XYZ file of C-alpha atoms in Angstrom:
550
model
C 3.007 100.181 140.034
C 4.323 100.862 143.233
C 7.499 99.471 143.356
C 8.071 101.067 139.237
C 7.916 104.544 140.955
C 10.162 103.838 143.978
C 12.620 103.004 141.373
C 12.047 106.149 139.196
C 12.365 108.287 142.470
C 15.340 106.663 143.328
C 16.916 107.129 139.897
C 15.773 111.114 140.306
C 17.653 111.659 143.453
C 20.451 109.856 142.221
C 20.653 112.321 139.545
C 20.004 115.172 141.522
C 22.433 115.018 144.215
C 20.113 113.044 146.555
C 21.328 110.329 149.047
C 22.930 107.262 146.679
C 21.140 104.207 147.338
C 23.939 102.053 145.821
C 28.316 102.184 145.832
C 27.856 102.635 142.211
C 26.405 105.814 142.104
C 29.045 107.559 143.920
C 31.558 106.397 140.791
C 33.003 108.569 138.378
C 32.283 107.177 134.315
C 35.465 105.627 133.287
C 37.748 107.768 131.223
C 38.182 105.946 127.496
C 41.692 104.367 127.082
C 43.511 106.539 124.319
C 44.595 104.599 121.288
C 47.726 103.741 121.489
C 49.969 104.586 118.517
C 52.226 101.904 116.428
C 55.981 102.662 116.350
C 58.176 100.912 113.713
C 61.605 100.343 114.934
C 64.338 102.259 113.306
C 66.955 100.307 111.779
C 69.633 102.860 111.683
C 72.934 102.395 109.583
C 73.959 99.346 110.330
C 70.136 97.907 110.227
C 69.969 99.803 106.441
C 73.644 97.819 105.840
C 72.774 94.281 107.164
C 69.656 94.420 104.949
C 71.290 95.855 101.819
C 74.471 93.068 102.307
C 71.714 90.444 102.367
C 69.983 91.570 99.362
C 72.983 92.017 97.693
C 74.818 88.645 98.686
C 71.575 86.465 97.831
C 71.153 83.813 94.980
C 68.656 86.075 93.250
C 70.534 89.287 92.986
C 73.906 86.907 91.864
C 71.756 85.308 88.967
C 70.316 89.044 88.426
C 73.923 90.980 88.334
C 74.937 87.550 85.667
C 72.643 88.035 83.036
C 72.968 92.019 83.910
C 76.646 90.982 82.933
C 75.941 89.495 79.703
C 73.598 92.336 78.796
C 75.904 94.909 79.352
C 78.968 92.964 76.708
C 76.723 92.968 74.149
C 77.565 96.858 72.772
C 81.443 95.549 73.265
C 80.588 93.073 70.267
C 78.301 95.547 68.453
C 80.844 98.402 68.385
C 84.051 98.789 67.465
C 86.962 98.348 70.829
C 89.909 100.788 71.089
C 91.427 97.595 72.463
C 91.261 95.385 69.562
C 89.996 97.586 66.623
C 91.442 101.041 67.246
C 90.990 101.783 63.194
C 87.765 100.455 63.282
C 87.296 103.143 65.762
C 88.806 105.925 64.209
C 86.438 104.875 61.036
C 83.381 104.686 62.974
C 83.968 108.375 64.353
C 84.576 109.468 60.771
C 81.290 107.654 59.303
C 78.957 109.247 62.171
C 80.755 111.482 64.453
C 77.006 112.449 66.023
C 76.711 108.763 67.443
C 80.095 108.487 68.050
C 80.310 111.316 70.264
C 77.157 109.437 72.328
C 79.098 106.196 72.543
C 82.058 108.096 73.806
C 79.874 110.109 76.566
C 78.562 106.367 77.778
C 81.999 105.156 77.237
C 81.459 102.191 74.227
C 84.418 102.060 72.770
C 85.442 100.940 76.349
C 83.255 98.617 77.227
C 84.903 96.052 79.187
C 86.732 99.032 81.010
C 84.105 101.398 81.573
C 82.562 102.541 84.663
C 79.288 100.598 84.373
C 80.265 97.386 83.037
C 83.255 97.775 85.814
C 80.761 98.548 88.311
C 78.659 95.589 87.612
C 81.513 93.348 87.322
C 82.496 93.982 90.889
C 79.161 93.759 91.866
C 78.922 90.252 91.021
C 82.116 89.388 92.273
C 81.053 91.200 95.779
C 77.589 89.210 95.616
C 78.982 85.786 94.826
C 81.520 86.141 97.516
C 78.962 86.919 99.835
C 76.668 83.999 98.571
C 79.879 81.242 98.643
C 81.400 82.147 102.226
C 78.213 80.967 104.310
C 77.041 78.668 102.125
C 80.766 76.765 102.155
C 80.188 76.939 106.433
C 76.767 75.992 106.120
C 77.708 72.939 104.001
C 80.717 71.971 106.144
C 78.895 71.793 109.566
C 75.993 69.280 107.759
C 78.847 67.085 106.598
C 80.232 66.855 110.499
C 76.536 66.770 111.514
C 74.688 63.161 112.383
C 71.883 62.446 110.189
C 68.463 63.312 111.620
C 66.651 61.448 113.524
C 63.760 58.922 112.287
C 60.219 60.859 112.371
C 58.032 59.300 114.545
C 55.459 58.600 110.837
C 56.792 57.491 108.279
C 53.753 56.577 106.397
C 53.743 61.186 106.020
C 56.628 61.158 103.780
C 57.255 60.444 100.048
C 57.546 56.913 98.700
C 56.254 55.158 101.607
C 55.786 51.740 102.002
C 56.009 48.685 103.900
C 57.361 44.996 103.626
C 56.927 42.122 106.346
C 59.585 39.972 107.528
C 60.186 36.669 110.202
C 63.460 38.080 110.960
C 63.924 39.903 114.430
C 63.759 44.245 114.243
C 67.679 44.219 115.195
C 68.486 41.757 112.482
C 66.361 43.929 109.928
C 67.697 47.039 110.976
C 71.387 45.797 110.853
C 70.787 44.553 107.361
C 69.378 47.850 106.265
C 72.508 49.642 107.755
C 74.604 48.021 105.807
C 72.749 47.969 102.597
C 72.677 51.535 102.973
C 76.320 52.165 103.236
C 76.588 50.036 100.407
C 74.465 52.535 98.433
C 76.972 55.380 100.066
C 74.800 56.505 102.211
C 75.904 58.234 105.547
C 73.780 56.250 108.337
C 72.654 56.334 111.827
C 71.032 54.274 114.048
C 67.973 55.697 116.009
C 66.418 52.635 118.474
C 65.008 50.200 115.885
C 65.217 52.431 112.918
C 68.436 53.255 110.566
C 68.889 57.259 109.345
C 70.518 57.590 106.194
C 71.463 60.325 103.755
C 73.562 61.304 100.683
C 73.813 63.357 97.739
C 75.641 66.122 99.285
C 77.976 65.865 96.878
C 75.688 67.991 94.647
C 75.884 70.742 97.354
C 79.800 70.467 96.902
C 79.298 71.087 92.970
C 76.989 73.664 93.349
C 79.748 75.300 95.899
C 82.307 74.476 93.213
C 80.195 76.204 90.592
C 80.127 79.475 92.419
C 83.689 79.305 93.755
C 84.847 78.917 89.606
C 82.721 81.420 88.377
C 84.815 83.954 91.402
C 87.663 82.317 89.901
C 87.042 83.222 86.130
C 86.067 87.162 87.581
C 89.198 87.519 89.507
C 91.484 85.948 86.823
C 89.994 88.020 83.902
C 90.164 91.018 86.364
C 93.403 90.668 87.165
C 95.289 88.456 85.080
C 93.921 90.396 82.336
C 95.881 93.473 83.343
C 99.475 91.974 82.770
C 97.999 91.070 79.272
C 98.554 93.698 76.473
C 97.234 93.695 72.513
C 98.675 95.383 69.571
C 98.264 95.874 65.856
C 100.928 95.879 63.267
C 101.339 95.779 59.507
C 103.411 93.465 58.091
C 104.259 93.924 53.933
C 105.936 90.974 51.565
C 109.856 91.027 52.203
C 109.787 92.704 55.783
C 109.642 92.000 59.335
C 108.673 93.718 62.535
C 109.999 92.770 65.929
C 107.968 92.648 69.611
C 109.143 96.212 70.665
C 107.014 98.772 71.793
C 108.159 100.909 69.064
C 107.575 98.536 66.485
C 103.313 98.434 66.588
C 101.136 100.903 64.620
C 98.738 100.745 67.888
C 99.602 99.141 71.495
C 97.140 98.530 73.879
C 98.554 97.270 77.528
C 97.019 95.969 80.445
C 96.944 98.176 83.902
C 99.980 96.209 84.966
C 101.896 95.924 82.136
C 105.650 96.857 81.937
C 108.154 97.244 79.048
C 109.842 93.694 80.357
C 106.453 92.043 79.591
C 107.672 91.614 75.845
C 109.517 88.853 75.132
C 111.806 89.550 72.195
C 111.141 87.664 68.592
C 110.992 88.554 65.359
C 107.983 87.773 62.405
C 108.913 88.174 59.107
C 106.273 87.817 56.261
C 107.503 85.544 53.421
C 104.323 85.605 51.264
C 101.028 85.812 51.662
C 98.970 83.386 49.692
C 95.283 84.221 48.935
C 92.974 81.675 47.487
C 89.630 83.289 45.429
C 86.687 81.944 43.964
C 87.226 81.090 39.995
C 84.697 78.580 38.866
C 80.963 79.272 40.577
C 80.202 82.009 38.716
C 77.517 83.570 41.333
C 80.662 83.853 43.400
C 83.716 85.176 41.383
C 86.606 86.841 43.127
C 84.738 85.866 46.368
C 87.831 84.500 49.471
C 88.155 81.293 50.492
C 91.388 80.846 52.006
C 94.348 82.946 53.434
C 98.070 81.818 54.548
C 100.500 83.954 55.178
C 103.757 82.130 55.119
C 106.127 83.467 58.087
C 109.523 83.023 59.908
C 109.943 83.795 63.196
C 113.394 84.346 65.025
C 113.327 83.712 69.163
C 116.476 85.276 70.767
C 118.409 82.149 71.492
C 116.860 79.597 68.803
C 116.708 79.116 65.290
C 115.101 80.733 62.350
C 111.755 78.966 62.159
C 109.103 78.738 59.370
C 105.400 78.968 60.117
C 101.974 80.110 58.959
C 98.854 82.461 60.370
C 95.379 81.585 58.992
C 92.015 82.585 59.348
C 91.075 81.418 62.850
C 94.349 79.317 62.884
C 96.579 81.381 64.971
C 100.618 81.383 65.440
C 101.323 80.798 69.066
C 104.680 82.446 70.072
C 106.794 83.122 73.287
C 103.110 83.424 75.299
C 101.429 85.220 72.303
C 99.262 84.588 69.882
C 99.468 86.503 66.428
C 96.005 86.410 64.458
C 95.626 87.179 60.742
C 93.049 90.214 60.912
C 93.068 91.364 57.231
C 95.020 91.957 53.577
C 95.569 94.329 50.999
C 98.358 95.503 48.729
C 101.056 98.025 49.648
C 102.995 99.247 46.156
C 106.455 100.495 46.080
C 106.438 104.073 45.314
C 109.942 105.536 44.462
C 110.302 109.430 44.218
C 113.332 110.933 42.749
C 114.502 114.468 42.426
C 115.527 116.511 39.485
C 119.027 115.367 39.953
C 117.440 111.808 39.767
C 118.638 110.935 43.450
C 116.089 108.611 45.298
C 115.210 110.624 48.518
C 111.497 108.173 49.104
C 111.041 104.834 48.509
C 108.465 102.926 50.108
C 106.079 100.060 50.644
C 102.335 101.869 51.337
C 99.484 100.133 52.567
C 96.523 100.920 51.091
C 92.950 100.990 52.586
C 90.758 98.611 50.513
C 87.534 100.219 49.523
C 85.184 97.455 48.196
C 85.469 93.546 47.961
C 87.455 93.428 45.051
C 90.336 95.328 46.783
C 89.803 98.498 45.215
C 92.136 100.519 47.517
C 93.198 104.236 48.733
C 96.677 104.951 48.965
C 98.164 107.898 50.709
C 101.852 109.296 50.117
C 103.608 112.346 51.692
C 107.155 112.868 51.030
C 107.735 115.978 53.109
C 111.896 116.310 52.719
C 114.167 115.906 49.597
C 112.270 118.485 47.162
C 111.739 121.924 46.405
C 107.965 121.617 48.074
C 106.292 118.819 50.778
C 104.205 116.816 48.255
C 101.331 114.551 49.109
C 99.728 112.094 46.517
C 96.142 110.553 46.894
C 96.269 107.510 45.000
C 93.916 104.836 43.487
C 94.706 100.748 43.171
C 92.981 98.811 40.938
C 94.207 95.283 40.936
C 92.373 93.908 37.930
C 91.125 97.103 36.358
C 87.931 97.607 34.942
C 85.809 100.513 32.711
C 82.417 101.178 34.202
C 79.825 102.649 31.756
C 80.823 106.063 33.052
C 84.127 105.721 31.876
C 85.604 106.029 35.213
C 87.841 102.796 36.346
C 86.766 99.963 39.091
C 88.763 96.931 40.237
C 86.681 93.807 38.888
C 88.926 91.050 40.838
C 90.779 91.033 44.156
C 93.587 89.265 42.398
C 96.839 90.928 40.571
C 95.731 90.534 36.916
C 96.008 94.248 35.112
C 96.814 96.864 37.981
C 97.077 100.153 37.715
C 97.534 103.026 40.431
C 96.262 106.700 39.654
C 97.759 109.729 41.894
C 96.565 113.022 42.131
C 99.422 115.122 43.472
C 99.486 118.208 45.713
C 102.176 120.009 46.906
C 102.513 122.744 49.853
C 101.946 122.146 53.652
C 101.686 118.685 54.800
C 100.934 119.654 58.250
C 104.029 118.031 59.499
C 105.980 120.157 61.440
C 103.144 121.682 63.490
C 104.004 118.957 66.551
C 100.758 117.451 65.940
C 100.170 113.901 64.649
C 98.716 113.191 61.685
C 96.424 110.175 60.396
C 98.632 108.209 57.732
C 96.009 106.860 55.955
C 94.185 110.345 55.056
C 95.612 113.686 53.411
C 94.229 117.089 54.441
C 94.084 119.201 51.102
C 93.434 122.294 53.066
C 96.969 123.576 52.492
C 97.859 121.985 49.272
C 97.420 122.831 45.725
C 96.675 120.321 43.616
C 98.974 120.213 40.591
C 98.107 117.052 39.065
C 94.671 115.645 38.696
C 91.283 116.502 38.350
C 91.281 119.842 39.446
C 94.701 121.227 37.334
C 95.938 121.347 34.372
C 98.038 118.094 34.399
C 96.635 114.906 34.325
C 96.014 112.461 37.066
C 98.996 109.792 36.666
C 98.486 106.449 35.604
C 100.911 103.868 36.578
C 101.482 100.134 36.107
C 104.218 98.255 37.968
C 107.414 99.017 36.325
C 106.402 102.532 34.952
C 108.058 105.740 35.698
C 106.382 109.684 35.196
C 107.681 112.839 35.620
C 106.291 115.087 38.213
C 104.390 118.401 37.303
C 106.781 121.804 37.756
C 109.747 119.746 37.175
C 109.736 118.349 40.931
C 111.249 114.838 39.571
C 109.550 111.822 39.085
C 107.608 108.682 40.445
C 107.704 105.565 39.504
C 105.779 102.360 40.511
C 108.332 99.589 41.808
C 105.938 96.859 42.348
C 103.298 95.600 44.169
C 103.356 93.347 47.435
C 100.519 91.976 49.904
C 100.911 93.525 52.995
C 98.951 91.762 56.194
C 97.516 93.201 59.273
C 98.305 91.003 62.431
C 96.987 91.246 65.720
C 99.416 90.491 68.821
C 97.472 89.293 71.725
C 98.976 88.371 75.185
C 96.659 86.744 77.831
C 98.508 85.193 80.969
C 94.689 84.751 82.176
C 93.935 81.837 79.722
C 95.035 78.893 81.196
C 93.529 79.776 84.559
C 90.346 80.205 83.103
C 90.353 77.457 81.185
C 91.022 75.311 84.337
C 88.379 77.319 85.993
C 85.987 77.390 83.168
C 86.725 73.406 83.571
C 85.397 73.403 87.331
C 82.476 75.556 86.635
C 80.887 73.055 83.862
C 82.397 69.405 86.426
C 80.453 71.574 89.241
C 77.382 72.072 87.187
C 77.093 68.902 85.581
C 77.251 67.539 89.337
C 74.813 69.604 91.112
C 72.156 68.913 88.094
C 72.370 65.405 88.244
C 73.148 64.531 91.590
C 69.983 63.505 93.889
C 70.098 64.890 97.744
C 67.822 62.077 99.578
C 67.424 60.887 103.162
C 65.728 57.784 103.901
C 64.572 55.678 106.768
C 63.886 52.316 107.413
C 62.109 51.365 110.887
C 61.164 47.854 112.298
C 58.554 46.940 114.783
C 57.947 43.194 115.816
C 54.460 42.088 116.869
C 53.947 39.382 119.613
C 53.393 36.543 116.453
C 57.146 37.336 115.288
C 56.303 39.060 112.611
C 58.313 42.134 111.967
C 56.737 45.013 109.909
C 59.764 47.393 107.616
C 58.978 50.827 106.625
C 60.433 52.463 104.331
C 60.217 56.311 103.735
C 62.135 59.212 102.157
C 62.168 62.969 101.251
C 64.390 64.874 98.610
C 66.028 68.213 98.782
C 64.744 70.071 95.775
C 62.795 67.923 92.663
C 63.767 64.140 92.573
C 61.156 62.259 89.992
C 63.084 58.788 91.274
C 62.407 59.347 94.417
C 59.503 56.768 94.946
C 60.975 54.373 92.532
C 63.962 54.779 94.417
C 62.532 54.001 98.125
C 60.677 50.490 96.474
C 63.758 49.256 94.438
C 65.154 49.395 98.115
C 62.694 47.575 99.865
C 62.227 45.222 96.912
C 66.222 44.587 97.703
C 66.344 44.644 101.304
C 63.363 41.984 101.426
C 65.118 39.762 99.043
C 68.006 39.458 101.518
C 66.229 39.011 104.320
C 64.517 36.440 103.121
C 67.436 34.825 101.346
C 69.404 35.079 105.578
C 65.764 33.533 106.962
C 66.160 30.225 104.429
C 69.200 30.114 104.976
């Protein structure tokens, strides 16, 4: 009990100020570290543009920015293209103005030249750049490289195994070297063990996959823009030539120059339809269109050719597609003094499948007043129940046209253009038709009326086919055909080409007896690998033992 109370009196005085016993007591209590705080390290800009490079230039974001690609075409398909179907267009914006004016806003009926299909398009082209450059380097230092060296176990790596031999290690190894190379393998020796490899040409196709797929982007990007489309109606008896001022619509690339069209001339002989006649389930329905052509190259002869459905006429770098029929009569308008002062072929827009068509005239000099006719073709006319008339075949069997006639302001002079295929009644007065006291005229081919107020007369020459035909000029194809060519050889060859290394070591024990392993390891999925490694060793044995007979 003693000695507990020294203790507690020494403990007092320590605590009052009393004489410290002990070094320890004369210590200040340790101050408590303070946490310290974790700092990330700022990348700045060119830390934020090294990792947005990277994530753009990877494998990923290319495959992403691809299909992001294909997405994005698919309204170019869905809608009409100012490029290719500028009526189509003009139609569409007609039919539903409220839409249309959307699809304009996002840019639709430009889809291939619009800001975000552009943007993406460059995109990829940016990102596979960015993946091809290092990836080429990469691949061209491991061809120069040595194969690697032989791990010291072999018995950890795929398709192991092991064969026995009485031939010496050098002698096995030798004939493994060159049984190797035989296989095209790249080899190297390592002590008592061969290194081998091959396969890289599936790297090269992969590399030759990319470097196509830049090739299609930069020929369709810029190839494209020496290219130009156009549109032009051709009728029975005439021609057009390849002058800018010859098409109805003209579409040119961002390069293109007046000296870009070569000079020839298409003239439409005939135009041969072919309809349905005996399934009756299917009367009147198309099966076959020619159009019948000669075309005139400054420098050769006349020449006589044909356009079909999905058979195109390749001229002078161009090819001319057959994009769609209808008739076009000969209207002929005379004066009171029975002078001609309009006579005409008119297309006419078809309106159902049996070429039911609306015809539009406007003879603005030669009379007293501008008159405008809205007319009606019926190629094989028909009574509905209503009494009102309907075209019952596509084919020229009983036509007759109907025109409604209006006279006054055909909005002509104003220095504003003006659709041809419609008529804006809003300044006319309608003095034949429905709504006046004439009669809507009804014409067959051959027949001639006289015109309300004494104006003169009209009469209804005849009736050809006319044809629409597309002129489309693409410098671009026959590079991407040649790339388009590289891109599936490149594929083909980095799907079905294996990457393998393999090794083959021998060790000889004091008896003689030399043990062979045999090992090997794939770059990416190789289901023959194993099989692969024992057909070798199978083979390799077998001549070894054929050299040890021997």
């Amino acid at each position: 009990m003693a000695s507990t109370h020294s203790s507690d009196s020494e403990a007092g005085d320590s605590v009052t100020g009393g004489d410290a016993t002990r070094p320890s007591d004369h210590m200040d209590a340790p101050t408590p570290a303070p946490e310290s705080k974790i700092t990330q390290p700022k990348l700045g800009f060119v830390g934020y543009a090294r990792f947005f490079w990277r994530q753009l230039t990877s494998m990923r974001t290319a495959l992403f920015l691809l299909l992001l690609l294909a997405v994005a075409a698919i309204p170019g398909s869905l809608v009409p293209q100012i490029t290719s179907d500028p009526n189509g267009v003009i139609a569409y914006r007609n039919n539903y103005p409220d839409t249309a004016a959307v699809l304009d806003f996002f840019q639709v009926f430009n889809t291939y030249s619009s800001v975000w299909f552009s943007s993406i398009y460059l995109l990829l082209f940016i990102s596979l750049i960015g993946c091809v450059l290092p990836r080429t380097k990469h691949h061209f230092d491991a061809l120069r490289a040595r194969p690697p060296k032989t791990p010291a176990r072999l018995s950890r790596l795929q398709g192991f195994t092991t064969r026995t031999t009485e031939a010496d290690a050098t002698a096995t190894i030798d004939s493994a070297r060159r049984l190797l190379r035989s296989q095209r393998y790249r080899t190297e020796l390592y002590g008592d063990s061969v290194s081998a490899e091959r396969g890289y040409l599936r790297e090269t196709g992969n590399l030759v996959f990319h470097a196509a797929l830049v090739g299609v982007l930069v020929t369709v990007g810029i190839g494209g823009g020496f290219g130009y489309t156009g549109q032009r109606v051709v009728v029975e008896g005439y021609a057009f030539s390849n002058s800018l001022a010859s098409y109805d619509s003209f579409n040119p690339g961002r390069f293109f120059t007046d000296d870009s069209l070569d000079p020839y001339t298409v003239a439409l002989d005939s135009f041969e339809p072919v309809y349905e006649i005996e399934n009756q389930q299917a009367i009147g329905q198309a099966i076959d269109f020619t159009a019948n052509v000669t075309t005139t190259v400054r420098g050769s002869e006349p020449q006589q050719s044909q356009i079909k459905v999905n058979a195109p006429l390749s001229l002078s770098g161009t090819n001319l597609y057959l994009l769609g029929n209808g008739y076009a009569p000969i209207i002929t308008v005379r004066d009171a003094d029975d002078k001609v002062i309009w006579s005409q072929p008119t297309p006419c827009l078809p309106f159902d499948a049996n070429l039911g068509s609306t015809c539009i005239i406007k003879v603005p000099d030669g009379l007293d007043q501008q008159i405008g006719m809205l007319g009606f073709l019926y190629p094989t006319t028909g009574t509905l129940s209503s009494g009102a008339l309907a075209s019952v075949y596509p084919d020229l069997v009983s036509p007759v046209l109907t025109l409604e006639v209006y006279e006054g302001d055909l909005g002509l002079d104003n220095g504003q253009g003006t659709n041809a295929y419609s008529l804006n009644t809003d300044s006319l007065d309608q003095i034949a038709g429905r709504n006046s006291e004439a009669e809507t005229l009804r014409l067959t081919p051959g027949d001639r009326l006289e015109l309300p107020d004494g104006l003169g007369s009209v009469e209804l020459t005849s009736i050809p086919r006319f044809v629409s035909i597309d002129v489309h000029h693409d410098p671009s194809q026959l590079p991407v055909l040649l790339f388009s060519m590289l891109l599936f050889g490149g594929l083909i060859t980095s799907l079905f080409v294996p990457r393998r290394r393999m090794w083959v070591a021998a060790t000889t024990d004091p008896s003689g007896v030399t043990t062979i392993e045999y090992a090997a390891l794939a770059r990416g999925d190789d289901p023959n690998l194993e099989s692969a490694v024992a057909d070798f060793a199978d083979k390799h044995s077998q001549q070894l033992r054929v050299r040890v007979e021997s």
